[in-house]
Amino acid sequence: MDKQDIFEQIDGIEERMGTTYAELGALKKQIITLIEENKRLSIENQQLRKLIRQEETVVEEPIRSTDDEPVQLPGAGYDNLTRLYNEGFHICNVYYGHLRTEGDCLFCLSFLNK
């Protein structure tokens, strides 16, 4: 075996190692994405369980009008949206119902301040 063959083998090994390293980096990015999504879903699931427990303890009969239809109290919709926002969910038309993971949302706050 001459020197040229040895250097060609080393170059081939280096090239395969580079490809393997790039694949490993891509897998690492996918794992990070999956872990972040899992954490976000765990937080959302925890908050939804908390809401379910709260609603199970507070069961109110709606106020009914004379034609037996529920009466919407003034400001009740606003109060519900405020409650949802304080529980960590978006109430703006851009992300409505999604979990707020990065603090306050300017769209939601501008909607609440109208």
PDB file of N, CA and C in Angstrom:
ATOM      1  N   MET A   1       0.847  -1.171   0.000  1.00  0.00           N
ATOM      2  CA  MET A   1       0.000   0.000   0.000  1.00  0.00           C
ATOM      3  C   MET A   1       0.898   1.243   0.000  1.00  0.00           C
ATOM      4  N   ASP A   2       0.666   2.124  -0.920  1.00  0.00           N
ATOM      5  CA  ASP A   2       1.514   3.310  -0.984  1.00  0.00           C
ATOM      6  C   ASP A   2       0.879   4.477  -0.223  1.00  0.00           C
ATOM      7  N   LYS A   3       1.634   5.539  -0.137  1.00  0.00           N
ATOM      8  CA  LYS A   3       1.212   6.708   0.651  1.00  0.00           C
ATOM      9  C   LYS A   3      -0.058   7.335   0.101  1.00  0.00           C
ATOM     10  N   GLN A   4      -0.200   7.363  -1.197  1.00  0.00           N
ATOM     11  CA  GLN A   4      -1.369   7.984  -1.840  1.00  0.00           C
ATOM     12  C   GLN A   4      -2.649   7.251  -1.434  1.00  0.00           C
ATOM     13  N   ASP A   5      -2.629   5.932  -1.404  1.00  0.00           N
ATOM     14  CA  ASP A   5      -3.795   5.150  -1.000  1.00  0.00           C
ATOM     15  C   ASP A   5      -4.178   5.427   0.452  1.00  0.00           C
ATOM     16  N   ILE A   6      -3.190   5.552   1.292  1.00  0.00           N
ATOM     17  CA  ILE A   6      -3.448   5.825   2.715  1.00  0.00           C
ATOM     18  C   ILE A   6      -4.118   7.194   2.868  1.00  0.00           C
ATOM     19  N   PHE A   7      -3.599   8.202   2.154  1.00  0.00           N
ATOM     20  CA  PHE A   7      -4.191   9.542   2.242  1.00  0.00           C
ATOM     21  C   PHE A   7      -5.608   9.565   1.666  1.00  0.00           C
ATOM     22  N   GLU A   8      -5.854   8.796   0.627  1.00  0.00           N
ATOM     23  CA  GLU A   8      -7.204   8.719   0.058  1.00  0.00           C
ATOM     24  C   GLU A   8      -8.169   8.068   1.045  1.00  0.00           C
ATOM     25  N   GLN A   9      -7.705   7.039   1.752  1.00  0.00           N
ATOM     26  CA  GLN A   9      -8.551   6.402   2.762  1.00  0.00           C
ATOM     27  C   GLN A   9      -8.863   7.380   3.904  1.00  0.00           C
ATOM     28  N   ILE A  10      -7.860   8.121   4.336  1.00  0.00           N
ATOM     29  CA  ILE A  10      -8.058   9.099   5.411  1.00  0.00           C
ATOM     30  C   ILE A  10      -9.045  10.177   4.964  1.00  0.00           C
ATOM     31  N   ASP A  11      -8.897  10.644   3.719  1.00  0.00           N
ATOM     32  CA  ASP A  11      -9.826  11.649   3.191  1.00  0.00           C
ATOM     33  C   ASP A  11     -11.257  11.101   3.155  1.00  0.00           C
ATOM     34  N   GLY A  12     -11.413   9.847   2.751  1.00  0.00           N
ATOM     35  CA  GLY A  12     -12.745   9.226   2.724  1.00  0.00           C
ATOM     36  C   GLY A  12     -13.359   9.126   4.108  1.00  0.00           C
ATOM     37  N   ILE A  13     -12.532   8.749   5.079  1.00  0.00           N
ATOM     38  CA  ILE A  13     -13.015   8.657   6.470  1.00  0.00           C
ATOM     39  C   ILE A  13     -13.419  10.037   6.971  1.00  0.00           C
ATOM     40  N   GLU A  14     -12.598  11.065   6.697  1.00  0.00           N
ATOM     41  CA  GLU A  14     -12.935  12.430   7.115  1.00  0.00           C
ATOM     42  C   GLU A  14     -14.239  12.897   6.492  1.00  0.00           C
ATOM     43  N   GLU A  15     -14.446  12.582   5.224  1.00  0.00           N
ATOM     44  CA  GLU A  15     -15.680  12.991   4.541  1.00  0.00           C
ATOM     45  C   GLU A  15     -16.899  12.310   5.171  1.00  0.00           C
ATOM     46  N   ARG A  16     -16.785  11.010   5.445  1.00  0.00           N
ATOM     47  CA  ARG A  16     -17.900  10.288   6.078  1.00  0.00           C
ATOM     48  C   ARG A  16     -18.167  10.814   7.483  1.00  0.00           C
ATOM     49  N   MET A  17     -17.100  11.154   8.207  1.00  0.00           N
ATOM     50  CA  MET A  17     -17.268  11.703   9.555  1.00  0.00           C
ATOM     51  C   MET A  17     -17.976  13.059   9.501  1.00  0.00           C
ATOM     52  N   GLY A  18     -17.630  13.856   8.493  1.00  0.00           N
ATOM     53  CA  GLY A  18     -18.282  15.156   8.336  1.00  0.00           C
ATOM     54  C   GLY A  18     -19.764  14.995   8.054  1.00  0.00           C
ATOM     55  N   THR A  19     -20.098  14.047   7.193  1.00  0.00           N
ATOM     56  CA  THR A  19     -21.503  13.783   6.874  1.00  0.00           C
ATOM     57  C   THR A  19     -22.248  13.287   8.117  1.00  0.00           C
ATOM     58  N   THR A  20     -21.609  12.378   8.850  1.00  0.00           N
ATOM     59  CA  THR A  20     -22.218  11.859  10.078  1.00  0.00           C
ATOM     60  C   THR A  20     -22.415  12.982  11.095  1.00  0.00           C
ATOM     61  N   TYR A  21     -21.442  13.865  11.208  1.00  0.00           N
ATOM     62  CA  TYR A  21     -21.541  14.987  12.139  1.00  0.00           C
ATOM     63  C   TYR A  21     -22.697  15.916  11.754  1.00  0.00           C
ATOM     64  N   ALA A  22     -22.870  16.173  10.460  1.00  0.00           N
ATOM     65  CA  ALA A  22     -23.978  17.016  10.002  1.00  0.00           C
ATOM     66  C   ALA A  22     -25.323  16.360  10.306  1.00  0.00           C
ATOM     67  N   GLU A  23     -25.414  15.045  10.087  1.00  0.00           N
ATOM     68  CA  GLU A  23     -26.650  14.324  10.411  1.00  0.00           C
ATOM     69  C   GLU A  23     -26.932  14.371  11.903  1.00  0.00           C
ATOM     70  N   LEU A  24     -25.884  14.245  12.709  1.00  0.00           N
ATOM     71  CA  LEU A  24     -26.036  14.312  14.160  1.00  0.00           C
ATOM     72  C   LEU A  24     -26.536  15.692  14.587  1.00  0.00           C
ATOM     73  N   GLY A  25     -26.028  16.744  13.968  1.00  0.00           N
ATOM     74  CA  GLY A  25     -26.489  18.101  14.263  1.00  0.00           C
ATOM     75  C   GLY A  25     -27.958  18.287  13.911  1.00  0.00           C
ATOM     76  N   ALA A  26     -28.390  17.733  12.778  1.00  0.00           N
ATOM     77  CA  ALA A  26     -29.795  17.837  12.376  1.00  0.00           C
ATOM     78  C   ALA A  26     -30.688  17.082  13.352  1.00  0.00           C
ATOM     79  N   LEU A  27     -30.248  15.909  13.778  1.00  0.00           N
ATOM     80  CA  LEU A  27     -31.030  15.145  14.767  1.00  0.00           C
ATOM     81  C   LEU A  27     -31.128  15.897  16.091  1.00  0.00           C
ATOM     82  N   LYS A  28     -30.049  16.553  16.471  1.00  0.00           N
ATOM     83  CA  LYS A  28     -30.042  17.329  17.715  1.00  0.00           C
ATOM     84  C   LYS A  28     -31.069  18.460  17.642  1.00  0.00           C
ATOM     85  N   LYS A  29     -31.149  19.144  16.504  1.00  0.00           N
ATOM     86  CA  LYS A  29     -32.124  20.220  16.334  1.00  0.00           C
ATOM     87  C   LYS A  29     -33.551  19.681  16.411  1.00  0.00           C
ATOM     88  N   GLN A  30     -33.795  18.516  15.808  1.00  0.00           N
ATOM     89  CA  GLN A  30     -35.129  17.918  15.865  1.00  0.00           C
ATOM     90  C   GLN A  30     -35.495  17.539  17.291  1.00  0.00           C
ATOM     91  N   ILE A  31     -34.537  17.009  18.048  1.00  0.00           N
ATOM     92  CA  ILE A  31     -34.788  16.642  19.442  1.00  0.00           C
ATOM     93  C   ILE A  31     -35.110  17.882  20.261  1.00  0.00           C
ATOM     94  N   ILE A  32     -34.386  18.961  20.044  1.00  0.00           N
ATOM     95  CA  ILE A  32     -34.648  20.211  20.773  1.00  0.00           C
ATOM     96  C   ILE A  32     -36.055  20.710  20.470  1.00  0.00           C
ATOM     97  N   THR A  33     -36.451  20.671  19.200  1.00  0.00           N
ATOM     98  CA  THR A  33     -37.791  21.097  18.813  1.00  0.00           C
ATOM     99  C   THR A  33     -38.852  20.240  19.490  1.00  0.00           C
ATOM    100  N   LEU A  34     -38.646  18.938  19.512  1.00  0.00           N
ATOM    101  CA  LEU A  34     -39.609  18.039  20.146  1.00  0.00           C
ATOM    102  C   LEU A  34     -39.698  18.263  21.655  1.00  0.00           C
ATOM    103  N   ILE A  35     -38.560  18.503  22.288  1.00  0.00           N
ATOM    104  CA  ILE A  35     -38.560  18.757  23.734  1.00  0.00           C
ATOM    105  C   ILE A  35     -39.295  20.053  24.045  1.00  0.00           C
ATOM    106  N   GLU A  36     -39.062  21.102  23.245  1.00  0.00           N
ATOM    107  CA  GLU A  36     -39.756  22.376  23.460  1.00  0.00           C
ATOM    108  C   GLU A  36     -41.257  22.218  23.266  1.00  0.00           C
ATOM    109  N   GLU A  37     -41.663  21.498  22.224  1.00  0.00           N
ATOM    110  CA  GLU A  37     -43.089  21.285  21.990  1.00  0.00           C
ATOM    111  C   GLU A  37     -43.706  20.461  23.116  1.00  0.00           C
ATOM    112  N   ASN A  38     -42.984  19.456  23.588  1.00  0.00           N
ATOM    113  CA  ASN A  38     -43.481  18.639  24.688  1.00  0.00           C
ATOM    114  C   ASN A  38     -43.673  19.486  25.946  1.00  0.00           C
ATOM    115  N   LYS A  39     -42.738  20.375  26.231  1.00  0.00           N
ATOM    116  CA  LYS A  39     -42.840  21.247  27.407  1.00  0.00           C
ATOM    117  C   LYS A  39     -44.032  22.185  27.277  1.00  0.00           C
ATOM    118  N   ARG A  40     -44.212  22.770  26.072  1.00  0.00           N
ATOM    119  CA  ARG A  40     -45.326  23.678  25.841  1.00  0.00           C
ATOM    120  C   ARG A  40     -46.653  22.941  26.022  1.00  0.00           C
ATOM    121  N   LEU A  41     -46.745  21.748  25.483  1.00  0.00           N
ATOM    122  CA  LEU A  41     -47.979  20.972  25.604  1.00  0.00           C
ATOM    123  C   LEU A  41     -48.225  20.538  27.046  1.00  0.00           C
ATOM    124  N   SER A  42     -47.162  20.240  27.781  1.00  0.00           N
ATOM    125  CA  SER A  42     -47.313  19.874  29.193  1.00  0.00           C
ATOM    126  C   SER A  42     -47.864  21.043  29.998  1.00  0.00           C
ATOM    127  N   ILE A  43     -47.346  22.241  29.736  1.00  0.00           N
ATOM    128  CA  ILE A  43     -47.835  23.432  30.441  1.00  0.00           C
ATOM    129  C   ILE A  43     -49.294  23.684  30.094  1.00  0.00           C
ATOM    130  N   GLU A  44     -49.630  23.600  28.804  1.00  0.00           N
ATOM    131  CA  GLU A  44     -51.011  23.811  28.379  1.00  0.00           C
ATOM    132  C   GLU A  44     -51.932  22.765  28.994  1.00  0.00           C
ATOM    133  N   ASN A  45     -51.501  21.520  29.024  1.00  0.00           N
ATOM    134  CA  ASN A  45     -52.290  20.448  29.607  1.00  0.00           C
ATOM    135  C   ASN A  45     -52.515  20.698  31.101  1.00  0.00           C
ATOM    136  N   GLN A  46     -51.482  21.135  31.794  1.00  0.00           N
ATOM    137  CA  GLN A  46     -51.582  21.430  33.218  1.00  0.00           C
ATOM    138  C   GLN A  46     -52.584  22.558  33.467  1.00  0.00           C
ATOM    139  N   GLN A  47     -52.534  23.600  32.638  1.00  0.00           N
ATOM    140  CA  GLN A  47     -53.462  24.712  32.812  1.00  0.00           C
ATOM    141  C   GLN A  47     -54.894  24.288  32.501  1.00  0.00           C
ATOM    142  N   LEU A  48     -55.074  23.449  31.505  1.00  0.00           N
ATOM    143  CA  LEU A  48     -56.419  22.972  31.180  1.00  0.00           C
ATOM    144  C   LEU A  48     -56.975  22.097  32.293  1.00  0.00           C
ATOM    145  N   ARG A  49     -56.137  21.258  32.898  1.00  0.00           N
ATOM    146  CA  ARG A  49     -56.587  20.445  34.031  1.00  0.00           C
ATOM    147  C   ARG A  49     -56.999  21.332  35.201  1.00  0.00           C
ATOM    148  N   LYS A  50     -56.224  22.400  35.423  1.00  0.00           N
ATOM    149  CA  LYS A  50     -56.540  23.338  36.495  1.00  0.00           C
ATOM    150  C   LYS A  50     -57.896  23.997  36.232  1.00  0.00           C
ATOM    151  N   LEU A  51     -58.157  24.387  34.976  1.00  0.00           N
ATOM    152  CA  LEU A  51     -59.433  24.989  34.614  1.00  0.00           C
ATOM    153  C   LEU A  51     -60.586  24.012  34.812  1.00  0.00           C
ATOM    154  N   ILE A  52     -60.373  22.763  34.441  1.00  0.00           N
ATOM    155  CA  ILE A  52     -61.420  21.756  34.605  1.00  0.00           C
ATOM    156  C   ILE A  52     -61.746  21.571  36.078  1.00  0.00           C
ATOM    157  N   ARG A  53     -60.721  21.510  36.913  1.00  0.00           N
ATOM    158  CA  ARG A  53     -60.967  21.380  38.366  1.00  0.00           C
ATOM    159  C   ARG A  53     -61.744  22.579  38.901  1.00  0.00           C
ATOM    160  N   GLN A  54     -61.393  23.777  38.435  1.00  0.00           N
ATOM    161  CA  GLN A  54     -62.097  24.974  38.893  1.00  0.00           C
ATOM    162  C   GLN A  54     -63.552  24.950  38.458  1.00  0.00           C
ATOM    163  N   GLU A  55     -63.804  24.545  37.210  1.00  0.00           N
ATOM    164  CA  GLU A  55     -65.174  24.514  36.712  1.00  0.00           C
ATOM    165  C   GLU A  55     -65.991  23.425  37.370  1.00  0.00           C
ATOM    166  N   GLU A  56     -65.359  22.338  37.797  1.00  0.00           N
ATOM    167  CA  GLU A  56     -66.082  21.288  38.485  1.00  0.00           C
ATOM    168  C   GLU A  56     -66.522  21.743  39.869  1.00  0.00           C
ATOM    169  N   THR A  57     -65.723  22.605  40.491  1.00  0.00           N
ATOM    170  CA  THR A  57     -66.087  23.079  41.824  1.00  0.00           C
ATOM    171  C   THR A  57     -67.107  24.212  41.767  1.00  0.00           C
ATOM    172  N   VAL A  58     -67.107  24.986  40.705  1.00  0.00           N
ATOM    173  CA  VAL A  58     -68.044  26.103  40.567  1.00  0.00           C
ATOM    174  C   VAL A  58     -68.989  25.792  39.407  1.00  0.00           C
ATOM    175  N   VAL A  59     -70.135  25.262  39.742  1.00  0.00           N
ATOM    176  CA  VAL A  59     -71.146  24.976  38.729  1.00  0.00           C
ATOM    177  C   VAL A  59     -72.309  25.918  39.002  1.00  0.00           C
ATOM    178  N   GLU A  60     -72.484  26.881  38.107  1.00  0.00           N
ATOM    179  CA  GLU A  60     -73.539  27.875  38.290  1.00  0.00           C
ATOM    180  C   GLU A  60     -74.638  27.653  37.276  1.00  0.00           C
ATOM    181  N   GLU A  61     -75.860  27.872  37.704  1.00  0.00           N
ATOM    182  CA  GLU A  61     -77.008  27.815  36.804  1.00  0.00           C
ATOM    183  C   GLU A  61     -77.144  29.196  36.172  1.00  0.00           C
ATOM    184  N   PRO A  62     -77.199  29.287  34.855  1.00  0.00           N
ATOM    185  CA  PRO A  62     -77.297  30.600  34.217  1.00  0.00           C
ATOM    186  C   PRO A  62     -78.632  31.275  34.525  1.00  0.00           C
ATOM    187  N   ILE A  63     -78.600  32.598  34.591  1.00  0.00           N
ATOM    188  CA  ILE A  63     -79.822  33.376  34.781  1.00  0.00           C
ATOM    189  C   ILE A  63     -80.640  33.276  33.503  1.00  0.00           C
ATOM    190  N   ARG A  64     -81.923  33.042  33.644  1.00  0.00           N
ATOM    191  CA  ARG A  64     -82.777  32.847  32.478  1.00  0.00           C
ATOM    192  C   ARG A  64     -83.804  33.979  32.390  1.00  0.00           C
ATOM    193  N   SER A  65     -84.144  34.337  31.140  1.00  0.00           N
ATOM    194  CA  SER A  65     -85.173  35.352  30.916  1.00  0.00           C
ATOM    195  C   SER A  65     -86.542  34.684  30.975  1.00  0.00           C
ATOM    196  N   THR A  66     -87.565  35.466  30.711  1.00  0.00           N
ATOM    197  CA  THR A  66     -88.924  34.922  30.767  1.00  0.00           C
ATOM    198  C   THR A  66     -89.164  33.876  29.688  1.00  0.00           C
ATOM    199  N   ASP A  67     -88.442  33.934  28.546  1.00  0.00           N
ATOM    200  CA  ASP A  67     -88.630  32.908  27.513  1.00  0.00           C
ATOM    201  C   ASP A  67     -87.648  31.759  27.716  1.00  0.00           C
ATOM    202  N   ASP A  68     -87.079  31.628  28.916  1.00  0.00           N
ATOM    203  CA  ASP A  68     -86.203  30.532  29.316  1.00  0.00           C
ATOM    204  C   ASP A  68     -84.903  30.488  28.505  1.00  0.00           C
ATOM    205  N   GLU A  69     -84.403  31.666  28.071  1.00  0.00           N
ATOM    206  CA  GLU A  69     -83.115  31.740  27.404  1.00  0.00           C
ATOM    207  C   GLU A  69     -82.103  32.353  28.371  1.00  0.00           C
ATOM    208  N   PRO A  70     -80.862  31.886  28.340  1.00  0.00           N
ATOM    209  CA  PRO A  70     -79.864  32.472  29.239  1.00  0.00           C
ATOM    210  C   PRO A  70     -79.668  33.962  28.952  1.00  0.00           C
ATOM    211  N   VAL A  71     -79.547  34.744  30.015  1.00  0.00           N
ATOM    212  CA  VAL A  71     -79.352  36.184  29.894  1.00  0.00           C
ATOM    213  C   VAL A  71     -77.858  36.477  30.016  1.00  0.00           C
ATOM    214  N   GLN A  72     -77.324  37.214  29.065  1.00  0.00           N
ATOM    215  CA  GLN A  72     -75.916  37.607  29.114  1.00  0.00           C
ATOM    216  C   GLN A  72     -75.817  38.895  29.918  1.00  0.00           C
ATOM    217  N   LEU A  73     -75.119  38.823  31.031  1.00  0.00           N
ATOM    218  CA  LEU A  73     -74.951  39.993  31.874  1.00  0.00           C
ATOM    219  C   LEU A  73     -73.990  40.966  31.204  1.00  0.00           C
ATOM    220  N   PRO A  74     -74.193  42.271  31.382  1.00  0.00           N
ATOM    221  CA  PRO A  74     -73.284  43.239  30.770  1.00  0.00           C
ATOM    222  C   PRO A  74     -71.872  43.057  31.313  1.00  0.00           C
ATOM    223  N   GLY A  75     -70.927  43.006  30.398  1.00  0.00           N
ATOM    224  CA  GLY A  75     -69.538  42.878  30.802  1.00  0.00           C
ATOM    225  C   GLY A  75     -69.088  41.457  31.086  1.00  0.00           C
ATOM    226  N   ALA A  76     -69.977  40.498  31.032  1.00  0.00           N
ATOM    227  CA  ALA A  76     -69.593  39.123  31.336  1.00  0.00           C
ATOM    228  C   ALA A  76     -68.625  38.581  30.288  1.00  0.00           C
ATOM    229  N   GLY A  77     -68.830  38.933  29.015  1.00  0.00           N
ATOM    230  CA  GLY A  77     -67.922  38.487  27.956  1.00  0.00           C
ATOM    231  C   GLY A  77     -66.531  39.066  28.145  1.00  0.00           C
ATOM    232  N   TYR A  78     -66.475  40.336  28.484  1.00  0.00           N
ATOM    233  CA  TYR A  78     -65.190  40.983  28.740  1.00  0.00           C
ATOM    234  C   TYR A  78     -64.497  40.323  29.924  1.00  0.00           C
ATOM    235  N   ASP A  79     -65.276  40.036  30.986  1.00  0.00           N
ATOM    236  CA  ASP A  79     -64.706  39.383  32.165  1.00  0.00           C
ATOM    237  C   ASP A  79     -64.168  37.996  31.815  1.00  0.00           C
ATOM    238  N   ASN A  80     -64.886  37.269  30.969  1.00  0.00           N
ATOM    239  CA  ASN A  80     -64.427  35.938  30.564  1.00  0.00           C
ATOM    240  C   ASN A  80     -63.132  36.029  29.766  1.00  0.00           C
ATOM    241  N   LEU A  81     -63.048  37.008  28.867  1.00  0.00           N
ATOM    242  CA  LEU A  81     -61.820  37.175  28.091  1.00  0.00           C
ATOM    243  C   LEU A  81     -60.647  37.576  28.987  1.00  0.00           C
ATOM    244  N   THR A  82     -60.911  38.442  29.935  1.00  0.00           N
ATOM    245  CA  THR A  82     -59.872  38.849  30.880  1.00  0.00           C
ATOM    246  C   THR A  82     -59.396  37.654  31.690  1.00  0.00           C
ATOM    247  N   ARG A  83     -60.338  36.826  32.136  1.00  0.00           N
ATOM    248  CA  ARG A  83     -59.992  35.631  32.901  1.00  0.00           C
ATOM    249  C   ARG A  83     -59.134  34.680  32.059  1.00  0.00           C
ATOM    250  N   LEU A  84     -59.525  34.470  30.797  1.00  0.00           N
ATOM    251  CA  LEU A  84     -58.751  33.604  29.914  1.00  0.00           C
ATOM    252  C   LEU A  84     -57.333  34.136  29.722  1.00  0.00           C
ATOM    253  N   TYR A  85     -57.228  35.448  29.522  1.00  0.00           N
ATOM    254  CA  TYR A  85     -55.907  36.050  29.328  1.00  0.00           C
ATOM    255  C   TYR A  85     -55.053  35.864  30.576  1.00  0.00           C
ATOM    256  N   ASN A  86     -55.650  36.081  31.749  1.00  0.00           N
ATOM    257  CA  ASN A  86     -54.911  35.930  33.003  1.00  0.00           C
ATOM    258  C   ASN A  86     -54.516  34.488  33.270  1.00  0.00           C
ATOM    259  N   GLU A  87     -55.241  33.540  32.685  1.00  0.00           N
ATOM    260  CA  GLU A  87     -54.902  32.132  32.838  1.00  0.00           C
ATOM    261  C   GLU A  87     -53.817  31.701  31.863  1.00  0.00           C
ATOM    262  N   GLY A  88     -53.394  32.603  30.989  1.00  0.00           N
ATOM    263  CA  GLY A  88     -52.263  32.316  30.119  1.00  0.00           C
ATOM    264  C   GLY A  88     -52.609  32.002  28.679  1.00  0.00           C
ATOM    265  N   PHE A  89     -53.816  32.365  28.230  1.00  0.00           N
ATOM    266  CA  PHE A  89     -54.210  32.089  26.857  1.00  0.00           C
ATOM    267  C   PHE A  89     -54.367  33.389  26.076  1.00  0.00           C
ATOM    268  N   HIS A  90     -54.113  33.308  24.779  1.00  0.00           N
ATOM    269  CA  HIS A  90     -54.313  34.458  23.899  1.00  0.00           C
ATOM    270  C   HIS A  90     -55.812  34.689  23.686  1.00  0.00           C
ATOM    271  N   ILE A  91     -56.204  35.975  23.633  1.00  0.00           N
ATOM    272  CA  ILE A  91     -57.592  36.324  23.329  1.00  0.00           C
ATOM    273  C   ILE A  91     -57.672  37.190  22.074  1.00  0.00           C
ATOM    274  N   CYS A  92     -56.518  37.453  21.464  1.00  0.00           N
ATOM    275  CA  CYS A  92     -56.497  38.273  20.248  1.00  0.00           C
ATOM    276  C   CYS A  92     -56.887  37.427  19.042  1.00  0.00           C
ATOM    277  N   ASN A  93     -57.255  38.119  17.975  1.00  0.00           N
ATOM    278  CA  ASN A  93     -57.680  37.392  16.774  1.00  0.00           C
ATOM    279  C   ASN A  93     -56.514  36.708  16.065  1.00  0.00           C
ATOM    280  N   VAL A  94     -55.284  37.041  16.414  1.00  0.00           N
ATOM    281  CA  VAL A  94     -54.121  36.458  15.760  1.00  0.00           C
ATOM    282  C   VAL A  94     -53.818  35.055  16.305  1.00  0.00           C
ATOM    283  N   TYR A  95     -53.861  34.902  17.633  1.00  0.00           N
ATOM    284  CA  TYR A  95     -53.470  33.635  18.263  1.00  0.00           C
ATOM    285  C   TYR A  95     -54.554  33.103  19.207  1.00  0.00           C
ATOM    286  N   TYR A  96     -55.785  33.436  18.997  1.00  0.00           N
ATOM    287  CA  TYR A  96     -56.858  33.120  19.941  1.00  0.00           C
ATOM    288  C   TYR A  96     -56.814  31.650  20.396  1.00  0.00           C
ATOM    289  N   GLY A  97     -56.816  31.460  21.709  1.00  0.00           N
ATOM    290  CA  GLY A  97     -56.872  30.125  22.285  1.00  0.00           C
ATOM    291  C   GLY A  97     -55.525  29.450  22.471  1.00  0.00           C
ATOM    292  N   HIS A  98     -54.464  29.995  21.892  1.00  0.00           N
ATOM    293  CA  HIS A  98     -53.140  29.397  22.055  1.00  0.00           C
ATOM    294  C   HIS A  98     -52.561  29.826  23.408  1.00  0.00           C
ATOM    295  N   LEU A  99     -51.718  28.995  23.939  1.00  0.00           N
ATOM    296  CA  LEU A  99     -51.045  29.270  25.199  1.00  0.00           C
ATOM    297  C   LEU A  99     -50.026  30.388  25.011  1.00  0.00           C
ATOM    298  N   ARG A 100     -50.035  31.370  25.930  1.00  0.00           N
ATOM    299  CA  ARG A 100     -49.031  32.435  25.890  1.00  0.00           C
ATOM    300  C   ARG A 100     -47.780  31.924  26.590  1.00  0.00           C
ATOM    301  N   THR A 101     -46.689  31.795  25.854  1.00  0.00           N
ATOM    302  CA  THR A 101     -45.459  31.267  26.441  1.00  0.00           C
ATOM    303  C   THR A 101     -44.395  32.336  26.632  1.00  0.00           C
ATOM    304  N   GLU A 102     -44.573  33.492  26.031  1.00  0.00           N
ATOM    305  CA  GLU A 102     -43.529  34.511  26.075  1.00  0.00           C
ATOM    306  C   GLU A 102     -44.000  35.800  26.744  1.00  0.00           C
ATOM    307  N   GLY A 103     -44.782  35.694  27.781  1.00  0.00           N
ATOM    308  CA  GLY A 103     -45.220  36.887  28.490  1.00  0.00           C
ATOM    309  C   GLY A 103     -46.443  37.520  27.857  1.00  0.00           C
ATOM    310  N   ASP A 104     -46.563  38.839  28.018  1.00  0.00           N
ATOM    311  CA  ASP A 104     -47.744  39.553  27.533  1.00  0.00           C
ATOM    312  C   ASP A 104     -47.740  39.680  26.015  1.00  0.00           C
ATOM    313  N   CYS A 105     -48.949  39.704  25.457  1.00  0.00           N
ATOM    314  CA  CYS A 105     -49.136  39.853  24.007  1.00  0.00           C
ATOM    315  C   CYS A 105     -49.709  41.244  23.751  1.00  0.00           C
ATOM    316  N   LEU A 106     -49.067  42.006  22.897  1.00  0.00           N
ATOM    317  CA  LEU A 106     -49.520  43.368  22.616  1.00  0.00           C
ATOM    318  C   LEU A 106     -50.893  43.378  21.946  1.00  0.00           C
ATOM    319  N   PHE A 107     -51.170  42.389  21.092  1.00  0.00           N
ATOM    320  CA  PHE A 107     -52.478  42.314  20.442  1.00  0.00           C
ATOM    321  C   PHE A 107     -53.571  42.105  21.486  1.00  0.00           C
ATOM    322  N   CYS A 108     -53.335  41.170  22.412  1.00  0.00           N
ATOM    323  CA  CYS A 108     -54.326  40.894  23.462  1.00  0.00           C
ATOM    324  C   CYS A 108     -54.528  42.113  24.357  1.00  0.00           C
ATOM    325  N   LEU A 109     -53.433  42.758  24.731  1.00  0.00           N
ATOM    326  CA  LEU A 109     -53.532  43.913  25.626  1.00  0.00           C
ATOM    327  C   LEU A 109     -54.275  45.069  24.943  1.00  0.00           C
ATOM    328  N   SER A 110     -54.021  45.278  23.656  1.00  0.00           N
ATOM    329  CA  SER A 110     -54.733  46.353  22.965  1.00  0.00           C
ATOM    330  C   SER A 110     -56.223  46.013  22.845  1.00  0.00           C
ATOM    331  N   PHE A 111     -56.541  44.735  22.697  1.00  0.00           N
ATOM    332  CA  PHE A 111     -57.948  44.320  22.648  1.00  0.00           C
ATOM    333  C   PHE A 111     -58.621  44.546  24.005  1.00  0.00           C
ATOM    334  N   LEU A 112     -57.924  44.250  25.101  1.00  0.00           N
ATOM    335  CA  LEU A 112     -58.494  44.443  26.438  1.00  0.00           C
ATOM    336  C   LEU A 112     -58.669  45.925  26.774  1.00  0.00           C
ATOM    337  N   ASN A 113     -57.826  46.775  26.217  1.00  0.00           N
ATOM    338  CA  ASN A 113     -57.879  48.199  26.526  1.00  0.00           C
ATOM    339  C   ASN A 113     -58.868  48.974  25.674  1.00  0.00           C
ATOM    340  N   LYS A 114     -59.575  48.307  24.766  1.00  0.00           N
ATOM    341  CA  LYS A 114     -60.557  49.004  23.924  1.00  0.00           C
ATOM    342  C   LYS A 114     -61.748  49.424  24.737  1.00  0.00           C
TER     343      LYS A 114
END
